[in-house]
Tab-separated table of C-alpha atoms in Angstrom:
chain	number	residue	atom	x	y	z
A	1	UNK	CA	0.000	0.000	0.000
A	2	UNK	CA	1.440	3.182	-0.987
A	3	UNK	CA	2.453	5.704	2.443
A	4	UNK	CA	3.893	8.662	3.114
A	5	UNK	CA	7.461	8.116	4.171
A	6	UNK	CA	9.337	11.053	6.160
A	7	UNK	CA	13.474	11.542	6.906
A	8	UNK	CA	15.000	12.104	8.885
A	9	UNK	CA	12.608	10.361	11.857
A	10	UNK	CA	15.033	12.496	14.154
A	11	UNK	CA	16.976	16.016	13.668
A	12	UNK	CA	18.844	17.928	16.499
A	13	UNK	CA	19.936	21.064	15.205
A	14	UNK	CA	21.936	24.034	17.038
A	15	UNK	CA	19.428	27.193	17.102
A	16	UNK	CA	20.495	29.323	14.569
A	17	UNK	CA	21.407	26.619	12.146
A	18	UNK	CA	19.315	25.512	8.905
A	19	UNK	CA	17.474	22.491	8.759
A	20	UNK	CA	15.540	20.372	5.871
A	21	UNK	CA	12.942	18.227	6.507
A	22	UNK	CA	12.404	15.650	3.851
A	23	UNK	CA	9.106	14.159	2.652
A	24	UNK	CA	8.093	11.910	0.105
A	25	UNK	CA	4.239	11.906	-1.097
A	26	UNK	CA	2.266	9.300	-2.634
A	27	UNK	CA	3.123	9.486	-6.392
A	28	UNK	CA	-0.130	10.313	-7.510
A	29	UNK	CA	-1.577	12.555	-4.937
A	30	UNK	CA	-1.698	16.934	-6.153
A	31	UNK	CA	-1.871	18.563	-2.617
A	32	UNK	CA	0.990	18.914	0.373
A	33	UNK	CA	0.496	19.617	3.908
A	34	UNK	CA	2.915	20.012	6.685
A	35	UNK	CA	1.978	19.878	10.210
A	36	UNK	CA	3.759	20.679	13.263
A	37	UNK	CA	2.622	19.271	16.848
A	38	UNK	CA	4.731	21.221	19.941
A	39	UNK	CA	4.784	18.096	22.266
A	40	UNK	CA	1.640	17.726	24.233
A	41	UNK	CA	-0.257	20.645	22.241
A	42	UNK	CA	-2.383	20.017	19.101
A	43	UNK	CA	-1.283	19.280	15.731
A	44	UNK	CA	-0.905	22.866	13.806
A	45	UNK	CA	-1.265	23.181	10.049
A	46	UNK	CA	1.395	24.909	8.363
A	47	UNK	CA	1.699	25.175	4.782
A	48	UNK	CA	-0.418	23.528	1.983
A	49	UNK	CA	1.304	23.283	-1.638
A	50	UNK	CA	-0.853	22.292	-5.015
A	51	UNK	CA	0.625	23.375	-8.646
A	52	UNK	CA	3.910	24.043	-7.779
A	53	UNK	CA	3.041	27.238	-5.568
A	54	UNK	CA	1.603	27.722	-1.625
A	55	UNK	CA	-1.938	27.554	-1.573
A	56	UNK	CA	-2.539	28.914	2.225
A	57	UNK	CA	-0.051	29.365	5.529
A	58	UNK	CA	-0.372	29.962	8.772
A	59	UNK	CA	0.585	32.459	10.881
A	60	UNK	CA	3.496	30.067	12.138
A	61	UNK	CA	4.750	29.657	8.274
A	62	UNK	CA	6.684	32.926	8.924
A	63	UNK	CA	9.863	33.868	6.514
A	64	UNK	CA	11.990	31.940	8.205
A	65	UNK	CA	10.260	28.899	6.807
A	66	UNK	CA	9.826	27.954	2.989
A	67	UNK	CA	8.543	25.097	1.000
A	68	UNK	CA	9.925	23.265	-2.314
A	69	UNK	CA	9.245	20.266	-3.817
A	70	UNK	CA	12.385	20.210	-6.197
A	71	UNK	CA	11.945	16.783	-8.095
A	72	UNK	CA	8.349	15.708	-8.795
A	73	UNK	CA	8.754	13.525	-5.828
A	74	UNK	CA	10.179	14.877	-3.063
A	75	UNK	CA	8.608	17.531	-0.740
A	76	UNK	CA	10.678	19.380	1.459
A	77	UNK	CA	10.244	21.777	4.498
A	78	UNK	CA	13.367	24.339	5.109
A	79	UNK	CA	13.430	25.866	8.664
A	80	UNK	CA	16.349	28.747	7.911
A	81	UNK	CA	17.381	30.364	11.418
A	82	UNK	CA	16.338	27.022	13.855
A	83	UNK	CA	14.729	28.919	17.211
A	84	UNK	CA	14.137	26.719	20.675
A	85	UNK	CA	10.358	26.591	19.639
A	86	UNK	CA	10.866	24.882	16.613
A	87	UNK	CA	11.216	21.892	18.262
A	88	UNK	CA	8.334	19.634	17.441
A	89	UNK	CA	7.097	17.050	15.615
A	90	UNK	CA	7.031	17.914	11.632
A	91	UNK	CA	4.072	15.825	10.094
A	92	UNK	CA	4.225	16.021	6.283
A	93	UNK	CA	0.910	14.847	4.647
A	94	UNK	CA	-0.757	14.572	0.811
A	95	UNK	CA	-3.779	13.570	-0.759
A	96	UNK	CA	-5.835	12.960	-4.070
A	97	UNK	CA	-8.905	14.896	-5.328
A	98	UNK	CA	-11.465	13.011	-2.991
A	99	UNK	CA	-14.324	14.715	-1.828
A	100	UNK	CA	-13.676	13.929	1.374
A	101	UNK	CA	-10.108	15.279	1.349
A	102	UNK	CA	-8.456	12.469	3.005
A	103	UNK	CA	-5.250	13.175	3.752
A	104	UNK	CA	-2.551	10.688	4.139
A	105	UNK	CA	0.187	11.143	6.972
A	106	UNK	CA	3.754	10.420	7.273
A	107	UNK	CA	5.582	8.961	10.376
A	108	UNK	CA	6.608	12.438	11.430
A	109	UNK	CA	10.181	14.317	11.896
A	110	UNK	CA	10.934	14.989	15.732
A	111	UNK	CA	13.196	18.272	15.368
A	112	UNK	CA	14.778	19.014	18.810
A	113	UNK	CA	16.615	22.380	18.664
A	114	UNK	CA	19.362	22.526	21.509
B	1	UNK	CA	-11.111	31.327	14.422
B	2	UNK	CA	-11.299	27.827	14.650
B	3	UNK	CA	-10.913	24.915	17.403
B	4	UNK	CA	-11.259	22.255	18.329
B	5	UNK	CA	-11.521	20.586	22.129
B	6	UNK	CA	-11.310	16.722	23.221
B	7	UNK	CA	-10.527	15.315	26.889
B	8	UNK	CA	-7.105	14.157	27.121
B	9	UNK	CA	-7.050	11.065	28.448
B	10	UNK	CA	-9.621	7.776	28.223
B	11	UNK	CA	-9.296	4.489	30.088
B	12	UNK	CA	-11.263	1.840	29.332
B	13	UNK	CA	-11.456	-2.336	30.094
B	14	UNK	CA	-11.017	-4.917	27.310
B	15	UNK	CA	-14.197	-5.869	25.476
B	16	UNK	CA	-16.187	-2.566	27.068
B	17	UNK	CA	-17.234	0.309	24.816
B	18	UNK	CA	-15.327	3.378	24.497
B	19	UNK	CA	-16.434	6.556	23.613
B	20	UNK	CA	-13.726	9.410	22.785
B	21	UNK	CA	-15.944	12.914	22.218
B	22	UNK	CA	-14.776	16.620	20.650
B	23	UNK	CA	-16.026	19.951	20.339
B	24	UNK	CA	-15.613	21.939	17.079
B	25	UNK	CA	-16.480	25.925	17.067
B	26	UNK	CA	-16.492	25.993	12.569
B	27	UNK	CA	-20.009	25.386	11.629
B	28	UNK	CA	-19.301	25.801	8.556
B	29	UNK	CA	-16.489	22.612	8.390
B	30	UNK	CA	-17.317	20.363	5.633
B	31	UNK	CA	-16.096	16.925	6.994
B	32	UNK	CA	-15.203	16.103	10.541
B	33	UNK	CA	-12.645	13.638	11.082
B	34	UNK	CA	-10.971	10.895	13.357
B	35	UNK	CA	-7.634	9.755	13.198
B	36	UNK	CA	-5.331	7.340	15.411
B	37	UNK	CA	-1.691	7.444	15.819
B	38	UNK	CA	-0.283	4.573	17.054
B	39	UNK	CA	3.392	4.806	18.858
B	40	UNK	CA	6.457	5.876	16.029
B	41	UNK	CA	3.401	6.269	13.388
B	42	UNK	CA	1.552	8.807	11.145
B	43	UNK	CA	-2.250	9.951	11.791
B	44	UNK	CA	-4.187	7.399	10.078
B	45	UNK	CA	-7.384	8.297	9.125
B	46	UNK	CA	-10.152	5.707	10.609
B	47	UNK	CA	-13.404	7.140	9.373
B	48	UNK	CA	-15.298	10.672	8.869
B	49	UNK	CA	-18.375	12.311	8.355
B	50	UNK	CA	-19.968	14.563	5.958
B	51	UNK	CA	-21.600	17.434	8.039
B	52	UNK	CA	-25.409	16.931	7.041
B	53	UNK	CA	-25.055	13.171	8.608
B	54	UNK	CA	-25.881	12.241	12.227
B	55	UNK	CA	-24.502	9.150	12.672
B	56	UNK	CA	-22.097	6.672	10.396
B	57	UNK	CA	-20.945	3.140	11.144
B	58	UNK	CA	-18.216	1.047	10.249
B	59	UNK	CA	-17.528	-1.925	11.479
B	60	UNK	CA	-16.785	-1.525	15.682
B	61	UNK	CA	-16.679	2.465	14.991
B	62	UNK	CA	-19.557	4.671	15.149
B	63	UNK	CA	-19.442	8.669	15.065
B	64	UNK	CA	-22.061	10.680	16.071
B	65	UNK	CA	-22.875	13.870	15.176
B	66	UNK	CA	-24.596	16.418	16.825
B	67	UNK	CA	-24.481	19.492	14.411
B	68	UNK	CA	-26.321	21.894	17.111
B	69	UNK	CA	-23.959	21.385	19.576
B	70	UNK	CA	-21.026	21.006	17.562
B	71	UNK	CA	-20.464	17.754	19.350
B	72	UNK	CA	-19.116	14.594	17.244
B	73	UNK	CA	-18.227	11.489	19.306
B	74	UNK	CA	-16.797	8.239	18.365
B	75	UNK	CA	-17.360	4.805	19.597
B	76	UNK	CA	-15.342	1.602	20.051
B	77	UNK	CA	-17.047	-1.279	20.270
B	78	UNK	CA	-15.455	-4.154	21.891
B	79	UNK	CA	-12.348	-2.465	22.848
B	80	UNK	CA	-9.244	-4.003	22.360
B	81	UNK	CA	-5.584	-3.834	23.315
B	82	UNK	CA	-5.024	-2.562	19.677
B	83	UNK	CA	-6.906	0.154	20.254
B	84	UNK	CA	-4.822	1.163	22.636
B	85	UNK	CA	-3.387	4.227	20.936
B	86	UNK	CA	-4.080	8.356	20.461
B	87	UNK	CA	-7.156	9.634	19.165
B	88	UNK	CA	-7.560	12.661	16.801
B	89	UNK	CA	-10.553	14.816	16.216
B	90	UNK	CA	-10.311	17.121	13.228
B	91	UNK	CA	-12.393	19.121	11.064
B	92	UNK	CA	-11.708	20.549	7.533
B	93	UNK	CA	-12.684	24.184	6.868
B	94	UNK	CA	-15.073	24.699	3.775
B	95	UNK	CA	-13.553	26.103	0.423
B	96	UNK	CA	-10.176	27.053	0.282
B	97	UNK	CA	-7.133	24.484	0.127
B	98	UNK	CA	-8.617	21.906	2.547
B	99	UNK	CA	-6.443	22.309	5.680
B	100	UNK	CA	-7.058	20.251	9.033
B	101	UNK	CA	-7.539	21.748	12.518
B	102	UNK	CA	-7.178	19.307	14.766
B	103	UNK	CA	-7.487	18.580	18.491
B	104	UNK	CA	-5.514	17.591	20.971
B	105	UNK	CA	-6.167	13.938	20.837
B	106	UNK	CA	-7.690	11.849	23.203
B	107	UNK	CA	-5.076	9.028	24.546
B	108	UNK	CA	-6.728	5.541	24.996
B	109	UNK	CA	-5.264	2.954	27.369
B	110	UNK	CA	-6.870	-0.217	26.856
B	111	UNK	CA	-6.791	-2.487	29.926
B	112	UNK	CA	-7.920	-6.441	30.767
């Protein structure tokens, strides 16, 4: 069954240093997500990505923070100027057209900034 | 803006019913949603709702909806040590690009 699949499935990072968070989507799906969850708060929504371009942010999604998804299959999340409260959990998600809009999660990132 | 609110924390007995409940402020959300995260895993969506249904069943799940109250519930039947795991309301804004806003989520701990 085709997944999400996420890498690193743990980065610790200096704060002030750059990080990439890697994703891979299912091959066929047209929409990105990334999620954050601070541990023991809720799962935040980020970004969302269709046609090459961001569709919405968040308030969170601030400049230090972009988006690319370089190759047709990879999907990646760049974190510039790492801050203490970046640490979190880094859910990357896609989906189809359903009209239910299921999305379809990967295992998650845990980025600990020191 | 948006949110949504579900108790933390849900114990239950093998083979006993549980029931995991969440409170969503967007009347205007589309689909409401639960997913489960088991330990080292991504959310995994178990079943949702379109907003003009009350109720939907699948299998040991049921969801309830109760649009006036914003209140959607779901229920385990026969609980079992599988189930042990985390629980995730959501509910996906109408128009726009389809984001989630989730809750919390609702740990279960599944006991003999």
């Amino acid at each position: 069954e085709p997944e999400v699949t996420q890498t690193p499935s743990h980065q610790v990072t200096q704060m002030g240093q750059e990080v990439i968070l890697r994703c891979v989507p299912i091959s066929n799906h047209l929409y990105f997500y990334w999620y954050r969850q601070i541990l023991g708060q809720k799962v935040e929504f980020l970004v969302s990505f269709y046609n090459n371009e961001i569709s919405e942010k968040s308030e969170i999604f601030d400049d230090q923070f972009s988006v690319e998804r370089p190759d047709g299959s990879n999907f990646t999340l760049k974190i510039r100027s790492t801050k203490l409260e970046d640490s979190a959990m880094y859910f990357c998600a896609s989906r189809d057209r359903t009209t239910y809009n299921e999305q379809f999660f990967g295992p998650g990132t845990r980025l600990t900034v020191l | 803006g948006e949110d949504v609110e579900q108790s933390l924390f849900l114990s239950v007995r093998e083979g006993d019913s549980s029931v995991i409940n969440c409170t969503y402020t967007d009347s205007s959300s589309t689909y409401l949603y639960w997913y489960k995260q088991e330990p080292g895993a991504g959310l995994q969506l178990l079943t949702y709702i379109f907003s003009n249904m009350d109720m939907k069943q699948d299998q040991r799940l049921t969801v309830l909806l109760n649009k006036k109250d914003k209140h959607l519930s779901l229920r385990i039947a026969d609980t079992q040590t599988g189930d042990s795991a985390i629980y995730f309301c959501a509910e996906c804004e109408s128009g726009g690009y389809n984001k989630l806003i989730f809750g919390a989520g609702t740990r279960l701990a599944v006991h003999p």
